[in-house]
């Protein structure tokens, strides 16, 4: 369980930092930093717990909110020292995704015993915080970027779940899932890895469609 606790706090801290960095790019005040840090830090885990019908984790242990607040304050006073804030945001997001896809899979497997649910909750936990952050900051969503994103969470959660099914110890399964997710997402960031996209017919402008009705 110590491994899971570390993964959970690591995911919260890293995602909270990406939220605060997004706030810095928008030149928000301290309260804005704290709000972005909290929403991003606990957003994915909140959705996971609601889907699983559990009491939301930060309600059970408010320390997670305090961690987000502390992270937001630190970033507020240090973000100006970082020259490439968006680049750091993307890499921290990758680390948070890798930690949270495993954590979400752990809790999904524990709650239901279903490998399918474990993989789904792993993906939700890993990706929803970043999506909320980008929507709030009015930044291009990480989901809409061409590089691999959701697939990284899927691969990490699947690796963990398969490892557990084979009876591999929890800390080894967790490390394997984390490494696979981070390797895929890191490769996507560094080398632009993608998977085939839908190209035959792009969507038309909604205004043009409505005018023709």
PDB file of N, CA, C and O in Angstrom, residues 25-66:
ATOM      1  N   UNK A  25       0.664  30.828 -17.112  1.00  0.00           N
ATOM      2  CA  UNK A  25       0.655  31.235 -18.515  1.00  0.00           C
ATOM      3  C   UNK A  25      -0.462  32.243 -18.794  1.00  0.00           C
ATOM      4  O   UNK A  25      -0.375  33.043 -19.721  1.00  0.00           O
ATOM      5  N   UNK A  26      -1.510  32.190 -17.974  1.00  0.00           N
ATOM      6  CA  UNK A  26      -2.621  33.126 -18.124  1.00  0.00           C
ATOM      7  C   UNK A  26      -2.483  34.335 -17.194  1.00  0.00           C
ATOM      8  O   UNK A  26      -3.369  35.185 -17.143  1.00  0.00           O
ATOM      9  N   UNK A  27      -1.386  34.377 -16.431  1.00  0.00           N
ATOM     10  CA  UNK A  27      -1.080  35.488 -15.525  1.00  0.00           C
ATOM     11  C   UNK A  27      -2.222  35.741 -14.523  1.00  0.00           C
ATOM     12  O   UNK A  27      -2.644  36.870 -14.299  1.00  0.00           O
ATOM     13  N   UNK A  28      -2.685  34.659 -13.893  1.00  0.00           N
ATOM     14  CA  UNK A  28      -3.752  34.763 -12.906  1.00  0.00           C
ATOM     15  C   UNK A  28      -3.195  35.155 -11.543  1.00  0.00           C
ATOM     16  O   UNK A  28      -1.978  35.125 -11.312  1.00  0.00           O
ATOM     17  N   UNK A  29      -4.089  35.503 -10.608  1.00  0.00           N
ATOM     18  CA  UNK A  29      -3.651  35.832  -9.254  1.00  0.00           C
ATOM     19  C   UNK A  29      -3.476  34.537  -8.447  1.00  0.00           C
ATOM     20  O   UNK A  29      -3.689  33.437  -8.960  1.00  0.00           O
ATOM     21  N   UNK A  30      -3.089  34.678  -7.188  1.00  0.00           N
ATOM     22  CA  UNK A  30      -2.797  33.509  -6.362  1.00  0.00           C
ATOM     23  C   UNK A  30      -4.007  32.590  -6.218  1.00  0.00           C
ATOM     24  O   UNK A  30      -3.870  31.356  -6.269  1.00  0.00           O
ATOM     25  N   UNK A  31      -5.188  33.166  -6.064  1.00  0.00           N
ATOM     26  CA  UNK A  31      -6.390  32.343  -5.930  1.00  0.00           C
ATOM     27  C   UNK A  31      -6.623  31.532  -7.205  1.00  0.00           C
ATOM     28  O   UNK A  31      -7.024  30.365  -7.165  1.00  0.00           O
ATOM     29  N   UNK A  32      -6.364  32.141  -8.349  1.00  0.00           N
ATOM     30  CA  UNK A  32      -6.468  31.422  -9.615  1.00  0.00           C
ATOM     31  C   UNK A  32      -5.506  30.250  -9.669  1.00  0.00           C
ATOM     32  O   UNK A  32      -5.850  29.164 -10.137  1.00  0.00           O
ATOM     33  N   UNK A  33      -4.278  30.466  -9.177  1.00  0.00           N
ATOM     34  CA  UNK A  33      -3.289  29.390  -9.122  1.00  0.00           C
ATOM     35  C   UNK A  33      -3.800  28.237  -8.267  1.00  0.00           C
ATOM     36  O   UNK A  33      -3.699  27.063  -8.650  1.00  0.00           O
ATOM     37  N   UNK A  34      -4.337  28.574  -7.096  1.00  0.00           N
ATOM     38  CA  UNK A  34      -4.803  27.534  -6.177  1.00  0.00           C
ATOM     39  C   UNK A  34      -5.986  26.770  -6.767  1.00  0.00           C
ATOM     40  O   UNK A  34      -6.079  25.546  -6.629  1.00  0.00           O
ATOM     41  N   UNK A  35      -6.882  27.490  -7.426  1.00  0.00           N
ATOM     42  CA  UNK A  35      -8.040  26.838  -8.040  1.00  0.00           C
ATOM     43  C   UNK A  35      -7.597  25.882  -9.144  1.00  0.00           C
ATOM     44  O   UNK A  35      -8.037  24.731  -9.194  1.00  0.00           O
ATOM     45  N   UNK A  36      -6.727  26.345 -10.026  1.00  0.00           N
ATOM     46  CA  UNK A  36      -6.242  25.493 -11.115  1.00  0.00           C
ATOM     47  C   UNK A  36      -5.494  24.283 -10.564  1.00  0.00           C
ATOM     48  O   UNK A  36      -5.644  23.162 -11.063  1.00  0.00           O
ATOM     49  N   UNK A  37      -4.678  24.505  -9.551  1.00  0.00           N
ATOM     50  CA  UNK A  37      -3.914  23.409  -8.963  1.00  0.00           C
ATOM     51  C   UNK A  37      -4.839  22.359  -8.361  1.00  0.00           C
ATOM     52  O   UNK A  37      -4.644  21.145  -8.557  1.00  0.00           O
ATOM     53  N   UNK A  38      -5.862  22.803  -7.643  1.00  0.00           N
ATOM     54  CA  UNK A  38      -6.775  21.860  -6.988  1.00  0.00           C
ATOM     55  C   UNK A  38      -7.620  21.100  -8.004  1.00  0.00           C
ATOM     56  O   UNK A  38      -7.757  19.868  -7.922  1.00  0.00           O
ATOM     57  N   UNK A  39      -8.192  21.808  -8.957  1.00  0.00           N
ATOM     58  CA  UNK A  39      -9.055  21.153  -9.949  1.00  0.00           C
ATOM     59  C   UNK A  39      -8.264  20.131 -10.765  1.00  0.00           C
ATOM     60  O   UNK A  39      -8.720  19.008 -11.008  1.00  0.00           O
ATOM     61  N   UNK A  40      -7.060  20.516 -11.171  1.00  0.00           N
ATOM     62  CA  UNK A  40      -6.251  19.594 -11.973  1.00  0.00           C
ATOM     63  C   UNK A  40      -5.718  18.452 -11.132  1.00  0.00           C
ATOM     64  O   UNK A  40      -5.681  17.303 -11.576  1.00  0.00           O
ATOM     65  N   UNK A  41      -5.315  18.757  -9.905  1.00  0.00           N
ATOM     66  CA  UNK A  41      -4.720  17.735  -9.049  1.00  0.00           C
ATOM     67  C   UNK A  41      -5.676  16.636  -8.657  1.00  0.00           C
ATOM     68  O   UNK A  41      -5.290  15.466  -8.593  1.00  0.00           O
ATOM     69  N   UNK A  42      -6.927  16.983  -8.380  1.00  0.00           N
ATOM     70  CA  UNK A  42      -7.869  15.966  -7.892  1.00  0.00           C
ATOM     71  C   UNK A  42      -8.983  15.655  -8.892  1.00  0.00           C
ATOM     72  O   UNK A  42      -9.828  14.796  -8.622  1.00  0.00           O
ATOM     73  N   UNK A  43      -8.992  16.323 -10.037  1.00  0.00           N
ATOM     74  CA  UNK A  43     -10.090  16.148 -10.993  1.00  0.00           C
ATOM     75  C   UNK A  43     -10.269  14.725 -11.482  1.00  0.00           C
ATOM     76  O   UNK A  43     -11.379  14.179 -11.450  1.00  0.00           O
ATOM     77  N   UNK A  44      -9.197  14.109 -11.939  1.00  0.00           N
ATOM     78  CA  UNK A  44      -9.297  12.749 -12.455  1.00  0.00           C
ATOM     79  C   UNK A  44      -9.700  11.750 -11.391  1.00  0.00           C
ATOM     80  O   UNK A  44     -10.548  10.874 -11.622  1.00  0.00           O
ATOM     81  N   UNK A  45      -9.109  11.878 -10.207  1.00  0.00           N
ATOM     82  CA  UNK A  45      -9.437  10.978  -9.110  1.00  0.00           C
ATOM     83  C   UNK A  45     -10.869  11.152  -8.631  1.00  0.00           C
ATOM     84  O   UNK A  45     -11.525  10.188  -8.213  1.00  0.00           O
ATOM     85  N   UNK A  46     -11.381  12.394  -8.686  1.00  0.00           N
ATOM     86  CA  UNK A  46     -12.761  12.649  -8.289  1.00  0.00           C
ATOM     87  C   UNK A  46     -13.728  11.921  -9.217  1.00  0.00           C
ATOM     88  O   UNK A  46     -14.670  11.250  -8.762  1.00  0.00           O
ATOM     89  N   UNK A  47     -13.507  12.037 -10.519  1.00  0.00           N
ATOM     90  CA  UNK A  47     -14.367  11.355 -11.482  1.00  0.00           C
ATOM     91  C   UNK A  47     -14.301   9.842 -11.286  1.00  0.00           C
ATOM     92  O   UNK A  47     -15.317   9.149 -11.329  1.00  0.00           O
ATOM     93  N   UNK A  48     -13.105   9.324 -11.058  1.00  0.00           N
ATOM     94  CA  UNK A  48     -12.932   7.881 -10.819  1.00  0.00           C
ATOM     95  C   UNK A  48     -13.769   7.412  -9.636  1.00  0.00           C
ATOM     96  O   UNK A  48     -14.497   6.421  -9.734  1.00  0.00           O
ATOM     97  N   UNK A  49     -13.684   8.134  -8.528  1.00  0.00           N
ATOM     98  CA  UNK A  49     -14.416   7.714  -7.333  1.00  0.00           C
ATOM     99  C   UNK A  49     -15.926   7.818  -7.531  1.00  0.00           C
ATOM    100  O   UNK A  49     -16.683   6.979  -7.033  1.00  0.00           O
ATOM    101  N   UNK A  50     -16.375   8.842  -8.257  1.00  0.00           N
ATOM    102  CA  UNK A  50     -17.802   8.966  -8.540  1.00  0.00           C
ATOM    103  C   UNK A  50     -18.294   7.818  -9.402  1.00  0.00           C
ATOM    104  O   UNK A  50     -19.374   7.263  -9.173  1.00  0.00           O
ATOM    105  N   UNK A  51     -17.508   7.436 -10.395  1.00  0.00           N
ATOM    106  CA  UNK A  51     -17.870   6.309 -11.266  1.00  0.00           C
ATOM    107  C   UNK A  51     -17.942   5.016 -10.471  1.00  0.00           C
ATOM    108  O   UNK A  51     -18.834   4.182 -10.682  1.00  0.00           O
ATOM    109  N   UNK A  52     -17.028   4.831  -9.532  1.00  0.00           N
ATOM    110  CA  UNK A  52     -16.982   3.612  -8.737  1.00  0.00           C
ATOM    111  C   UNK A  52     -17.966   3.631  -7.564  1.00  0.00           C
ATOM    112  O   UNK A  52     -18.090   2.638  -6.843  1.00  0.00           O
ATOM    113  N   UNK A  53     -18.643   4.754  -7.366  1.00  0.00           N
ATOM    114  CA  UNK A  53     -19.601   4.852  -6.279  1.00  0.00           C
ATOM    115  C   UNK A  53     -18.956   4.925  -4.913  1.00  0.00           C
ATOM    116  O   UNK A  53     -19.562   4.535  -3.903  1.00  0.00           O
ATOM    117  N   UNK A  54     -17.730   5.457  -4.855  1.00  0.00           N
ATOM    118  CA  UNK A  54     -17.010   5.577  -3.596  1.00  0.00           C
ATOM    119  C   UNK A  54     -17.052   7.017  -3.091  1.00  0.00           C
ATOM    120  O   UNK A  54     -17.306   7.946  -3.861  1.00  0.00           O
ATOM    121  N   UNK A  55     -16.792   7.183  -1.799  1.00  0.00           N
ATOM    122  CA  UNK A  55     -16.620   8.534  -1.267  1.00  0.00           C
ATOM    123  C   UNK A  55     -15.359   9.131  -1.878  1.00  0.00           C
ATOM    124  O   UNK A  55     -14.306   8.488  -1.908  1.00  0.00           O
ATOM    125  N   UNK A  56     -15.475  10.334  -2.393  1.00  0.00           N
ATOM    126  CA  UNK A  56     -14.347  10.956  -3.093  1.00  0.00           C
ATOM    127  C   UNK A  56     -13.135  11.038  -2.163  1.00  0.00           C
ATOM    128  O   UNK A  56     -13.254  11.433  -0.996  1.00  0.00           O
ATOM    129  N   UNK A  57     -11.974  10.673  -2.693  1.00  0.00           N
ATOM    130  CA  UNK A  57     -10.786  10.461  -1.870  1.00  0.00           C
ATOM    131  C   UNK A  57     -10.357  11.698  -1.085  1.00  0.00           C
ATOM    132  O   UNK A  57      -9.908  11.593   0.053  1.00  0.00           O
ATOM    133  N   UNK A  58     -10.521  12.886  -1.658  1.00  0.00           N
ATOM    134  CA  UNK A  58     -10.074  14.073  -0.924  1.00  0.00           C
ATOM    135  C   UNK A  58     -11.083  14.512   0.138  1.00  0.00           C
ATOM    136  O   UNK A  58     -10.754  15.330   0.998  1.00  0.00           O
ATOM    137  N   UNK A  59     -12.287  13.963   0.070  1.00  0.00           N
ATOM    138  CA  UNK A  59     -13.248  14.186   1.148  1.00  0.00           C
ATOM    139  C   UNK A  59     -12.867  13.331   2.359  1.00  0.00           C
ATOM    140  O   UNK A  59     -12.957  13.766   3.506  1.00  0.00           O
ATOM    141  N   UNK A  60     -12.409  12.112   2.073  1.00  0.00           N
ATOM    142  CA  UNK A  60     -11.955  11.216   3.134  1.00  0.00           C
ATOM    143  C   UNK A  60     -10.673  11.744   3.766  1.00  0.00           C
ATOM    144  O   UNK A  60     -10.497  11.707   4.994  1.00  0.00           O
ATOM    145  N   UNK A  61      -9.771  12.241   2.929  1.00  0.00           N
ATOM    146  CA  UNK A  61      -8.485  12.740   3.417  1.00  0.00           C
ATOM    147  C   UNK A  61      -8.202  14.115   2.808  1.00  0.00           C
ATOM    148  O   UNK A  61      -7.639  14.210   1.704  1.00  0.00           O
ATOM    149  N   UNK A  62      -8.579  15.193   3.481  1.00  0.00           N
ATOM    150  CA  UNK A  62      -8.389  16.557   2.956  1.00  0.00           C
ATOM    151  C   UNK A  62      -6.927  16.946   2.744  1.00  0.00           C
ATOM    152  O   UNK A  62      -6.648  17.994   2.166  1.00  0.00           O
ATOM    153  N   UNK A  63      -5.996  16.098   3.188  1.00  0.00           N
ATOM    154  CA  UNK A  63      -4.576  16.392   2.972  1.00  0.00           C
ATOM    155  C   UNK A  63      -4.281  16.606   1.498  1.00  0.00           C
ATOM    156  O   UNK A  63      -3.415  17.415   1.132  1.00  0.00           O
ATOM    157  N   UNK A  64      -5.007  15.910   0.634  1.00  0.00           N
ATOM    158  CA  UNK A  64      -4.765  16.046  -0.803  1.00  0.00           C
ATOM    159  C   UNK A  64      -5.053  17.469  -1.276  1.00  0.00           C
ATOM    160  O   UNK A  64      -4.341  17.988  -2.139  1.00  0.00           O
ATOM    161  N   UNK A  65      -6.073  18.099  -0.724  1.00  0.00           N
ATOM    162  CA  UNK A  65      -6.365  19.491  -1.085  1.00  0.00           C
ATOM    163  C   UNK A  65      -5.252  20.403  -0.587  1.00  0.00           C
ATOM    164  O   UNK A  65      -4.814  21.325  -1.295  1.00  0.00           O
ATOM    165  N   UNK A  66      -4.767  20.140   0.626  1.00  0.00           N
ATOM    166  CA  UNK A  66      -3.673  20.957   1.163  1.00  0.00           C
ATOM    167  C   UNK A  66      -2.411  20.803   0.323  1.00  0.00           C
ATOM    168  O   UNK A  66      -1.664  21.765   0.131  1.00  0.00           O
TER     169      UNK A  66
END
